[in-house]
PDB file of N, CA and C and ligand atoms in Angstrom:
ATOM      1  N   UNK K   1       3.441  14.066  22.783  1.00 42.00           N
ATOM      2  CA  UNK K   1       3.973  13.966  21.418  1.00 42.00           C
ATOM      3  C   UNK K   1       2.865  13.497  20.473  1.00 42.00           C
ATOM      4  N   UNK K   2       2.689  14.219  19.423  1.00 39.00           N
ATOM      5  CA  UNK K   2       1.620  13.904  18.473  1.00 39.00           C
ATOM      6  C   UNK K   2       1.986  12.691  17.623  1.00 39.00           C
ATOM      7  N   UNK K   3       1.072  11.755  17.530  1.00 40.00           N
ATOM      8  CA  UNK K   3       1.382  10.515  16.830  1.00 40.00           C
ATOM      9  C   UNK K   3       1.466  10.697  15.323  1.00 40.00           C
ATOM     10  N   UNK K   4       0.824  11.723  14.785  1.00 40.00           N
ATOM     11  CA  UNK K   4       0.903  11.878  13.325  1.00 40.00           C
ATOM     12  C   UNK K   4       2.142  12.679  12.901  1.00 40.00           C
ATOM     13  N   UNK K   5       2.930  13.054  13.855  1.00 35.00           N
ATOM     14  CA  UNK K   5       4.181  13.733  13.532  1.00 35.00           C
ATOM     15  C   UNK K   5       5.370  12.809  13.768  1.00 35.00           C
ATOM     16  N   UNK K   6       5.121  11.510  13.759  1.00 35.00           N
ATOM     17  CA  UNK K   6       6.224  10.581  13.978  1.00 35.00           C
ATOM     18  C   UNK K   6       6.982  10.333  12.690  1.00 35.00           C
ATOM     19  N   UNK K   7       7.881   9.395  12.732  1.00 37.00           N
ATOM     20  CA  UNK K   7       8.804   9.175  11.606  1.00 37.00           C
ATOM     21  C   UNK K   7       8.076   8.696  10.344  1.00 37.00           C
ATOM     22  N   UNK K   8       6.930   8.030  10.525  1.00 37.00           N
ATOM     23  CA  UNK K   8       6.208   7.497   9.366  1.00 37.00           C
ATOM     24  C   UNK K   8       5.748   8.604   8.423  1.00 37.00           C
ATOM     25  N   UNK K   9       5.380   9.740   8.972  1.00 36.00           N
ATOM     26  CA  UNK K   9       4.876  10.816   8.121  1.00 36.00           C
ATOM     27  C   UNK K   9       5.980  11.387   7.242  1.00 36.00           C
ATOM     28  N   UNK K  10       7.220  11.159   7.631  1.00 47.00           N
ATOM     29  CA  UNK K  10       8.341  11.642   6.821  1.00 47.00           C
ATOM     30  C   UNK K  10       8.668  10.666   5.704  1.00 47.00           C
ATOM     31  N   UNK K  11       8.089   9.447   5.806  1.00 69.00           N
ATOM     32  CA  UNK K  11       8.367   8.441   4.791  1.00 69.00           C
ATOM     33  C   UNK K  11       7.319   8.495   3.684  1.00 69.00           C
ATOM     34  N   UNK K  12       7.361   7.505   2.851  1.00 83.00           N
ATOM     35  CA  UNK K  12       6.432   7.420   1.737  1.00 83.00           C
ATOM     36  C   UNK K  12       5.019   7.170   2.248  1.00 83.00           C
ATOM     37  N   UNK K  13       4.058   7.829   1.623  1.00 91.00           N
ATOM     38  CA  UNK K  13       2.660   7.627   1.993  1.00 91.00           C
ATOM     39  C   UNK K  13       2.096   6.469   1.167  1.00 91.00           C
ATOM     40  N   UNK K  14       2.047   5.288   1.812  1.00 95.00           N
ATOM     41  CA  UNK K  14       1.593   4.091   1.102  1.00 95.00           C
ATOM     42  C   UNK K  14       0.144   4.229   0.630  1.00 95.00           C
ATOM     43  N   UNK K  15      -0.687   4.828   1.460  1.00 95.00           N
ATOM     44  CA  UNK K  15      -2.102   4.995   1.097  1.00 95.00           C
ATOM     45  C   UNK K  15      -2.229   5.782  -0.210  1.00 95.00           C
ATOM     46  N   UNK K  16      -1.420   6.824  -0.337  1.00 94.00           N
ATOM     47  CA  UNK K  16      -1.466   7.660  -1.539  1.00 94.00           C
ATOM     48  C   UNK K  16      -1.059   6.854  -2.762  1.00 94.00           C
ATOM     49  N   UNK K  17      -0.033   6.033  -2.601  1.00 95.00           N
ATOM     50  CA  UNK K  17       0.462   5.222  -3.721  1.00 95.00           C
ATOM     51  C   UNK K  17      -0.565   4.171  -4.127  1.00 95.00           C
ATOM     52  N   UNK K  18      -1.108   3.445  -3.143  1.00 97.00           N
ATOM     53  CA  UNK K  18      -2.088   2.395  -3.450  1.00 97.00           C
ATOM     54  C   UNK K  18      -3.326   3.009  -4.104  1.00 97.00           C
ATOM     55  N   UNK K  19      -3.696   4.201  -3.663  1.00 97.00           N
ATOM     56  CA  UNK K  19      -4.896   4.866  -4.177  1.00 97.00           C
ATOM     57  C   UNK K  19      -4.793   5.206  -5.659  1.00 97.00           C
ATOM     58  N   UNK K  20      -3.579   5.252  -6.169  1.00 96.00           N
ATOM     59  CA  UNK K  20      -3.409   5.526  -7.603  1.00 96.00           C
ATOM     60  C   UNK K  20      -3.856   4.340  -8.438  1.00 96.00           C
ATOM     61  N   UNK K  21      -3.849   3.148  -7.833  1.00 97.00           N
ATOM     62  CA  UNK K  21      -4.137   1.935  -8.583  1.00 97.00           C
ATOM     63  C   UNK K  21      -5.507   1.357  -8.268  1.00 97.00           C
ATOM     64  N   UNK K  22      -5.894   1.411  -7.026  1.00 97.00           N
ATOM     65  CA  UNK K  22      -7.178   0.825  -6.652  1.00 97.00           C
ATOM     66  C   UNK K  22      -7.951   1.779  -5.753  1.00 97.00           C
ATOM     67  N   UNK K  23      -9.256   1.568  -5.737  1.00 97.00           N
ATOM     68  CA  UNK K  23     -10.136   2.362  -4.898  1.00 97.00           C
ATOM     69  C   UNK K  23     -10.070   1.834  -3.466  1.00 97.00           C
ATOM     70  N   UNK K  24      -9.775   2.716  -2.543  1.00 97.00           N
ATOM     71  CA  UNK K  24      -9.694   2.318  -1.141  1.00 97.00           C
ATOM     72  C   UNK K  24     -10.854   2.928  -0.370  1.00 97.00           C
ATOM     73  N   UNK K  25     -11.387   2.133   0.530  1.00 97.00           N
ATOM     74  CA  UNK K  25     -12.423   2.668   1.408  1.00 97.00           C
ATOM     75  C   UNK K  25     -11.991   2.518   2.858  1.00 97.00           C
ATOM     76  N   UNK K  26     -12.443   3.432   3.679  1.00 96.00           N
ATOM     77  CA  UNK K  26     -12.072   3.426   5.089  1.00 96.00           C
ATOM     78  C   UNK K  26     -12.709   2.244   5.789  1.00 96.00           C
ATOM     79  N   UNK K  27     -11.908   1.541   6.585  1.00 94.00           N
ATOM     80  CA  UNK K  27     -12.418   0.432   7.367  1.00 94.00           C
ATOM     81  C   UNK K  27     -11.791   0.532   8.753  1.00 94.00           C
ATOM     82  N   UNK K  28     -12.501   1.175   9.635  1.00 93.00           N
ATOM     83  CA  UNK K  28     -11.958   1.464  10.966  1.00 93.00           C
ATOM     84  C   UNK K  28     -10.613   2.175  10.837  1.00 93.00           C
ATOM     85  N   UNK K  29      -9.552   1.611  11.419  1.00 94.00           N
ATOM     86  CA  UNK K  29      -8.277   2.316  11.378  1.00 94.00           C
ATOM     87  C   UNK K  29      -7.503   2.044  10.091  1.00 94.00           C
ATOM     88  N   UNK K  30      -7.998   1.098   9.292  1.00 97.00           N
ATOM     89  CA  UNK K  30      -7.313   0.754   8.054  1.00 97.00           C
ATOM     90  C   UNK K  30      -8.135   1.181   6.847  1.00 97.00           C
ATOM     91  N   UNK K  31      -7.555   0.966   5.671  1.00 98.00           N
ATOM     92  CA  UNK K  31      -8.303   1.132   4.440  1.00 98.00           C
ATOM     93  C   UNK K  31      -8.302  -0.212   3.749  1.00 98.00           C
ATOM     94  N   UNK K  32      -9.371  -0.463   2.974  1.00 98.00           N
ATOM     95  CA  UNK K  32      -9.426  -1.737   2.283  1.00 98.00           C
ATOM     96  C   UNK K  32      -9.859  -1.537   0.846  1.00 98.00           C
ATOM     97  N   UNK K  33      -9.456  -2.494   0.018  1.00 98.00           N
ATOM     98  CA  UNK K  33      -9.800  -2.412  -1.385  1.00 98.00           C
ATOM     99  C   UNK K  33      -9.661  -3.772  -2.034  1.00 98.00           C
ATOM    100  N   UNK K  34     -10.007  -3.821  -3.322  1.00 98.00           N
ATOM    101  CA  UNK K  34      -9.895  -5.093  -4.040  1.00 98.00           C
ATOM    102  C   UNK K  34      -8.456  -5.274  -4.482  1.00 98.00           C
ATOM    103  N   UNK K  35      -7.891  -6.385  -4.097  1.00 98.00           N
ATOM    104  CA  UNK K  35      -6.481  -6.668  -4.348  1.00 98.00           C
ATOM    105  C   UNK K  35      -6.187  -6.719  -5.850  1.00 98.00           C
ATOM    106  N   UNK K  36      -5.168  -5.991  -6.307  1.00 97.00           N
ATOM    107  CA  UNK K  36      -4.815  -6.026  -7.739  1.00 97.00           C
ATOM    108  C   UNK K  36      -3.944  -7.225  -8.100  1.00 97.00           C
ATOM    109  N   UNK K  37      -3.566  -8.026  -7.095  1.00 98.00           N
ATOM    110  CA  UNK K  37      -2.626  -9.118  -7.338  1.00 98.00           C
ATOM    111  C   UNK K  37      -3.297 -10.471  -7.475  1.00 98.00           C
ATOM    112  N   UNK K  38      -4.574 -10.550  -7.236  1.00 98.00           N
ATOM    113  CA  UNK K  38      -5.309 -11.778  -7.524  1.00 98.00           C
ATOM    114  C   UNK K  38      -6.734 -11.378  -7.885  1.00 98.00           C
ATOM    115  N   UNK K  39      -7.484 -12.295  -8.455  1.00 96.00           N
ATOM    116  CA  UNK K  39      -8.855 -12.012  -8.871  1.00 96.00           C
ATOM    117  C   UNK K  39      -9.714 -11.881  -7.617  1.00 96.00           C
ATOM    118  N   UNK K  40     -10.011 -10.665  -7.276  1.00 94.00           N
ATOM    119  CA  UNK K  40     -10.625 -10.403  -5.988  1.00 94.00           C
ATOM    120  C   UNK K  40     -12.045  -9.866  -6.159  1.00 94.00           C
ATOM    121  N   UNK K  41     -12.992 -10.597  -5.624  1.00 94.00           N
ATOM    122  CA  UNK K  41     -14.377 -10.133  -5.691  1.00 94.00           C
ATOM    123  C   UNK K  41     -14.754  -9.399  -4.406  1.00 94.00           C
ATOM    124  N   UNK K  42     -14.005  -9.669  -3.350  1.00 96.00           N
ATOM    125  CA  UNK K  42     -14.223  -8.971  -2.085  1.00 96.00           C
ATOM    126  C   UNK K  42     -13.144  -7.897  -1.930  1.00 96.00           C
ATOM    127  N   UNK K  43     -13.111  -7.287  -0.791  1.00 97.00           N
ATOM    128  CA  UNK K  43     -12.055  -6.311  -0.530  1.00 97.00           C
ATOM    129  C   UNK K  43     -11.084  -6.935   0.465  1.00 97.00           C
ATOM    130  N   UNK K  44     -10.137  -7.688  -0.084  1.00 98.00           N
ATOM    131  CA  UNK K  44      -9.219  -8.472   0.751  1.00 98.00           C
ATOM    132  C   UNK K  44      -7.959  -7.700   1.121  1.00 98.00           C
ATOM    133  N   UNK K  45      -7.693  -6.634   0.392  1.00 98.00           N
ATOM    134  CA  UNK K  45      -6.442  -5.917   0.620  1.00 98.00           C
ATOM    135  C   UNK K  45      -6.638  -4.841   1.685  1.00 98.00           C
ATOM    136  N   UNK K  46      -5.863  -4.959   2.735  1.00 98.00           N
ATOM    137  CA  UNK K  46      -5.922  -3.974   3.812  1.00 98.00           C
ATOM    138  C   UNK K  46      -4.663  -3.118   3.780  1.00 98.00           C
ATOM    139  N   UNK K  47      -4.836  -1.837   3.965  1.00 98.00           N
ATOM    140  CA  UNK K  47      -3.699  -0.925   4.049  1.00 98.00           C
ATOM    141  C   UNK K  47      -3.749  -0.238   5.407  1.00 98.00           C
ATOM    142  N   UNK K  48      -2.661  -0.331   6.127  1.00 97.00           N
ATOM    143  CA  UNK K  48      -2.588   0.314   7.435  1.00 97.00           C
ATOM    144  C   UNK K  48      -1.791   1.605   7.338  1.00 97.00           C
ATOM    145  N   UNK K  49      -2.462   2.740   7.486  1.00 94.00           N
ATOM    146  CA  UNK K  49      -1.740   4.017   7.443  1.00 94.00           C
ATOM    147  C   UNK K  49      -0.772   4.152   8.615  1.00 94.00           C
ATOM    148  N   UNK K  50      -1.095   3.506   9.725  1.00 93.00           N
ATOM    149  CA  UNK K  50      -0.239   3.590  10.906  1.00 93.00           C
ATOM    150  C   UNK K  50       1.086   2.878  10.676  1.00 93.00           C
ATOM    151  N   UNK K  51       0.982   1.650  10.126  1.00 93.00           N
ATOM    152  CA  UNK K  51       2.196   0.856   9.904  1.00 93.00           C
ATOM    153  C   UNK K  51       2.820   1.152   8.551  1.00 93.00           C
ATOM    154  N   UNK K  52       2.053   1.812   7.660  1.00 93.00           N
ATOM    155  CA  UNK K  52       2.498   2.046   6.290  1.00 93.00           C
ATOM    156  C   UNK K  52       2.799   0.717   5.596  1.00 93.00           C
ATOM    157  N   UNK K  53       1.901  -0.255   5.838  1.00 96.00           N
ATOM    158  CA  UNK K  53       2.057  -1.590   5.284  1.00 96.00           C
ATOM    159  C   UNK K  53       0.736  -2.034   4.671  1.00 96.00           C
ATOM    160  N   UNK K  54       0.832  -2.909   3.674  1.00 97.00           N
ATOM    161  CA  UNK K  54      -0.392  -3.505   3.140  1.00 97.00           C
ATOM    162  C   UNK K  54      -0.326  -5.012   3.323  1.00 97.00           C
ATOM    163  N   UNK K  55      -1.498  -5.639   3.330  1.00 98.00           N
ATOM    164  CA  UNK K  55      -1.579  -7.096   3.469  1.00 98.00           C
ATOM    165  C   UNK K  55      -2.843  -7.561   2.781  1.00 98.00           C
ATOM    166  N   UNK K  56      -2.697  -8.566   1.912  1.00 98.00           N
ATOM    167  CA  UNK K  56      -3.880  -9.145   1.285  1.00 98.00           C
ATOM    168  C   UNK K  56      -4.216 -10.454   1.988  1.00 98.00           C
ATOM    169  N   UNK K  57      -5.481 -10.572   2.396  1.00 97.00           N
ATOM    170  CA  UNK K  57      -5.911 -11.788   3.077  1.00 97.00           C
ATOM    171  C   UNK K  57      -6.359 -12.848   2.086  1.00 97.00           C
ATOM    172  N   UNK K  58      -6.387 -12.491   0.803  1.00 97.00           N
ATOM    173  CA  UNK K  58      -6.745 -13.458  -0.225  1.00 97.00           C
ATOM    174  C   UNK K  58      -5.528 -14.201  -0.739  1.00 97.00           C
ATOM    175  N   UNK K  59      -4.514 -13.468  -1.203  1.00 97.00           N
ATOM    176  CA  UNK K  59      -3.350 -14.115  -1.813  1.00 97.00           C
ATOM    177  C   UNK K  59      -2.121 -14.053  -0.924  1.00 97.00           C
ATOM    178  N   UNK K  60      -2.197 -13.319   0.160  1.00 97.00           N
ATOM    179  CA  UNK K  60      -1.095 -13.304   1.117  1.00 97.00           C
ATOM    180  C   UNK K  60      -0.018 -12.281   0.829  1.00 97.00           C
ATOM    181  N   UNK K  61      -0.180 -11.534  -0.258  1.00 97.00           N
ATOM    182  CA  UNK K  61       0.834 -10.533  -0.573  1.00 97.00           C
ATOM    183  C   UNK K  61       0.810  -9.410   0.468  1.00 97.00           C
ATOM    184  N   UNK K  62       1.974  -8.920   0.789  1.00 97.00           N
ATOM    185  CA  UNK K  62       2.021  -7.850   1.768  1.00 97.00           C
ATOM    186  C   UNK K  62       3.366  -7.164   1.740  1.00 97.00           C
ATOM    187  N   UNK K  63       3.460  -6.047   2.442  1.00 96.00           N
ATOM    188  CA  UNK K  63       4.728  -5.337   2.520  1.00 96.00           C
ATOM    189  C   UNK K  63       4.522  -3.849   2.618  1.00 96.00           C
ATOM    190  N   UNK K  64       5.512  -3.120   2.183  1.00 95.00           N
ATOM    191  CA  UNK K  64       5.449  -1.661   2.225  1.00 95.00           C
ATOM    192  C   UNK K  64       5.276  -1.089   0.829  1.00 95.00           C
ATOM    193  N   UNK K  65       5.537   0.201   0.704  1.00 95.00           N
ATOM    194  CA  UNK K  65       5.326   0.901  -0.564  1.00 95.00           C
ATOM    195  C   UNK K  65       6.194   0.318  -1.682  1.00 95.00           C
ATOM    196  N   UNK K  66       7.438  -0.004  -1.351  1.00 94.00           N
ATOM    197  CA  UNK K  66       8.342  -0.526  -2.382  1.00 94.00           C
ATOM    198  C   UNK K  66       7.836  -1.863  -2.904  1.00 94.00           C
ATOM    199  N   UNK K  67       7.407  -2.739  -1.991  1.00 95.00           N
ATOM    200  CA  UNK K  67       6.893  -4.053  -2.396  1.00 95.00           C
ATOM    201  C   UNK K  67       5.631  -3.906  -3.249  1.00 95.00           C
ATOM    202  N   UNK K  68       4.789  -2.943  -2.903  1.00 97.00           N
ATOM    203  CA  UNK K  68       3.556  -2.740  -3.663  1.00 97.00           C
ATOM    204  C   UNK K  68       3.878  -2.308  -5.095  1.00 97.00           C
ATOM    205  N   UNK K  69       4.743  -1.315  -5.228  1.00 96.00           N
ATOM    206  CA  UNK K  69       5.084  -0.799  -6.562  1.00 96.00           C
ATOM    207  C   UNK K  69       5.825  -1.857  -7.377  1.00 96.00           C
ATOM    208  N   UNK K  70       6.732  -2.605  -6.732  1.00 96.00           N
ATOM    209  CA  UNK K  70       7.435  -3.689  -7.423  1.00 96.00           C
ATOM    210  C   UNK K  70       6.452  -4.663  -8.033  1.00 96.00           C
ATOM    211  N   UNK K  71       5.452  -5.055  -7.238  1.00 97.00           N
ATOM    212  CA  UNK K  71       4.505  -6.074  -7.678  1.00 97.00           C
ATOM    213  C   UNK K  71       3.561  -5.543  -8.748  1.00 97.00           C
ATOM    214  N   UNK K  72       3.050  -4.336  -8.546  1.00 97.00           N
ATOM    215  CA  UNK K  72       2.014  -3.862  -9.475  1.00 97.00           C
ATOM    216  C   UNK K  72       2.610  -3.346 -10.779  1.00 97.00           C
ATOM    217  N   UNK K  73       3.831  -2.837 -10.720  1.00 97.00           N
ATOM    218  CA  UNK K  73       4.494  -2.319 -11.930  1.00 97.00           C
ATOM    219  C   UNK K  73       5.451  -3.351 -12.523  1.00 97.00           C
ATOM    220  N   UNK K  74       5.600  -4.485 -11.847  1.00 97.00           N
ATOM    221  CA  UNK K  74       6.522  -5.522 -12.292  1.00 97.00           C
ATOM    222  C   UNK K  74       7.943  -4.971 -12.442  1.00 97.00           C
ATOM    223  N   UNK K  75       8.404  -4.307 -11.399  1.00 97.00           N
ATOM    224  CA  UNK K  75       9.711  -3.656 -11.422  1.00 97.00           C
ATOM    225  C   UNK K  75      10.653  -4.301 -10.410  1.00 97.00           C
ATOM    226  N   UNK K  76      11.928  -4.013 -10.584  1.00 97.00           N
ATOM    227  CA  UNK K  76      12.909  -4.416  -9.578  1.00 97.00           C
ATOM    228  C   UNK K  76      12.790  -3.461  -8.385  1.00 97.00           C
ATOM    229  N   UNK K  77      13.449  -3.840  -7.289  1.00 95.00           N
ATOM    230  CA  UNK K  77      13.405  -2.989  -6.092  1.00 95.00           C
ATOM    231  C   UNK K  77      13.951  -1.586  -6.390  1.00 95.00           C
ATOM    232  N   UNK K  78      15.056  -1.530  -7.147  1.00 95.00           N
ATOM    233  CA  UNK K  78      15.675  -0.237  -7.457  1.00 95.00           C
ATOM    234  C   UNK K  78      14.731   0.623  -8.303  1.00 95.00           C
ATOM    235  N   UNK K  79      14.108   0.001  -9.314  1.00 95.00           N
ATOM    236  CA  UNK K  79      13.189   0.741 -10.183  1.00 95.00           C
ATOM    237  C   UNK K  79      11.987   1.235  -9.398  1.00 95.00           C
ATOM    238  N   UNK K  80      11.498   0.386  -8.498  1.00 94.00           N
ATOM    239  CA  UNK K  80      10.339   0.773  -7.692  1.00 94.00           C
ATOM    240  C   UNK K  80      10.687   1.956  -6.795  1.00 94.00           C
ATOM    241  N   UNK K  81      11.868   1.933  -6.207  1.00 92.00           N
ATOM    242  CA  UNK K  81      12.263   3.032  -5.331  1.00 92.00           C
ATOM    243  C   UNK K  81      12.419   4.329  -6.115  1.00 92.00           C
ATOM    244  N   UNK K  82      12.924   4.217  -7.356  1.00 93.00           N
ATOM    245  CA  UNK K  82      13.040   5.404  -8.206  1.00 93.00           C
ATOM    246  C   UNK K  82      11.670   5.979  -8.527  1.00 93.00           C
ATOM    247  N   UNK K  83      10.734   5.087  -8.875  1.00 92.00           N
ATOM    248  CA  UNK K  83       9.371   5.521  -9.191  1.00 92.00           C
ATOM    249  C   UNK K  83       8.752   6.256  -7.998  1.00 92.00           C
ATOM    250  N   UNK K  84       8.959   5.705  -6.813  1.00 91.00           N
ATOM    251  CA  UNK K  84       8.399   6.312  -5.608  1.00 91.00           C
ATOM    252  C   UNK K  84       9.060   7.660  -5.331  1.00 91.00           C
ATOM    253  N   UNK K  85      10.364   7.698  -5.524  1.00 88.00           N
ATOM    254  CA  UNK K  85      11.105   8.945  -5.268  1.00 88.00           C
ATOM    255  C   UNK K  85      10.645  10.055  -6.197  1.00 88.00           C
ATOM    256  N   UNK K  86      10.285   9.667  -7.429  1.00 85.00           N
ATOM    257  CA  UNK K  86       9.811  10.656  -8.404  1.00 85.00           C
ATOM    258  C   UNK K  86       8.421  11.168  -8.050  1.00 85.00           C
ATOM    259  N   UNK K  87       7.714  10.378  -7.218  1.00 76.00           N
ATOM    260  CA  UNK K  87       6.371  10.785  -6.832  1.00 76.00           C
ATOM    261  C   UNK K  87       5.403  10.357  -7.860  1.00 76.00           C
TER     262      UNK K  87
HETATM  263 ZN1   ZN J 101      -4.464 -10.573  -3.114  1.00 87.56          ZN
END
Protein backbone atom coordinates (compact mmCIF):
# COMPACT_ATOMS: atom_id res chain seq x y z
CA UNK A 1 0.00 0.00 0.00
CA UNK A 2 1.43 3.33 -1.05
CA UNK A 3 1.91 5.71 1.84
CA UNK A 4 1.13 8.83 -0.18
CA UNK A 5 -2.28 7.48 -1.07
CA UNK A 6 -3.43 7.33 2.53
CA UNK A 7 -6.20 9.33 4.13
CA UNK A 8 -4.02 12.41 4.68
CA UNK A 9 -3.79 13.12 0.97
CA UNK A 10 -7.57 13.40 0.85
CA UNK A 11 -7.48 16.05 3.56
CA UNK A 12 -6.28 19.61 3.51
CA UNK A 13 -2.70 20.16 2.39
CA UNK A 14 -1.21 22.05 5.33
CA UNK A 15 2.08 22.66 3.52
CA UNK A 16 0.22 24.41 0.69
CA UNK A 17 -1.68 26.61 3.14
CA UNK A 18 1.37 27.57 5.22
CA UNK A 19 3.31 28.31 2.02
CA UNK A 20 0.85 31.08 1.19
CA UNK A 21 2.01 32.99 4.26
CA UNK A 22 5.62 32.09 4.86
CA UNK A 23 8.56 30.73 2.93
CA UNK A 24 9.17 27.08 3.73
CA UNK A 25 12.35 25.19 3.13
CA UNK A 26 12.86 21.45 3.12
CA UNK A 27 14.41 20.06 6.27
CA UNK A 28 14.74 16.31 6.02
CA UNK A 29 11.21 14.90 6.22
CA UNK A 30 9.73 18.20 7.39
CA UNK A 31 9.61 21.76 6.16
CA UNK A 32 10.67 24.71 8.24
CA UNK A 33 10.18 28.42 8.16
CA UNK A 34 10.10 31.57 10.23
CA UNK A 35 7.13 31.47 12.56
CA UNK A 36 4.52 34.17 11.80
CA UNK A 37 3.20 34.01 15.37
CA UNK A 38 6.22 35.39 17.18
CA UNK A 39 9.24 37.51 16.26
CA UNK A 40 11.36 34.80 14.76
CA UNK A 41 14.91 35.29 13.59
CA UNK A 42 15.50 31.57 13.14
CA UNK A 43 13.33 29.01 11.43
CA UNK A 44 11.45 27.66 14.44
CA UNK A 45 8.28 26.58 12.70
CA UNK A 46 8.25 23.00 11.53
CA UNK A 47 5.60 21.58 9.24
CA UNK A 48 5.21 17.84 8.92
CA UNK A 49 3.65 16.79 5.62
CA UNK A 50 3.26 13.28 7.00
CA UNK A 51 1.27 14.31 10.06
CA UNK A 52 -0.24 17.40 8.39
CA UNK A 53 0.65 19.28 11.56
CA UNK A 54 2.77 22.30 12.39
CA UNK A 55 4.72 23.07 15.55
CA UNK A 56 6.72 26.12 16.54
CA UNK A 57 9.65 25.48 18.84
CA UNK A 58 9.89 29.18 19.65
CA UNK A 59 6.41 30.08 20.88
CA UNK A 60 4.91 26.62 21.18
CA UNK A 61 2.07 27.16 18.76
CA UNK A 62 1.03 24.06 16.91
CA UNK A 63 -1.83 22.17 15.34
CA UNK A 64 -3.35 21.45 11.98
CA UNK A 65 -4.51 23.53 9.04
CA UNK A 66 -7.55 24.91 10.86
CA UNK A 67 -5.46 26.06 13.84
CA UNK A 68 -2.93 27.70 11.52
CA UNK A 69 -5.55 29.66 9.57
CA UNK A 70 -7.40 30.62 12.78
CA UNK A 71 -4.22 32.06 14.25
CA UNK A 72 -2.82 33.80 11.20
CA UNK A 73 -6.13 35.23 9.95
CA UNK A 74 -7.48 35.85 13.46
CA UNK A 75 -10.63 33.89 12.66
CA UNK A 76 -12.98 31.61 14.51
CA UNK A 77 -12.80 27.87 13.88
CA UNK A 78 -15.87 28.03 11.61
CA UNK A 79 -14.47 30.94 9.58
CA UNK A 80 -11.13 29.20 9.24
CA UNK A 81 -12.76 26.02 7.99
CA UNK A 82 -14.76 28.03 5.44
CA UNK A 83 -11.60 29.75 4.22
CA UNK A 84 -9.88 26.39 3.82
CA UNK A 85 -12.88 24.86 2.07
CA UNK A 86 -12.86 27.73 -0.42
CA UNK A 87 -9.23 26.97 -1.16
ZN1 LIG B 1 6.37 30.75 17.00
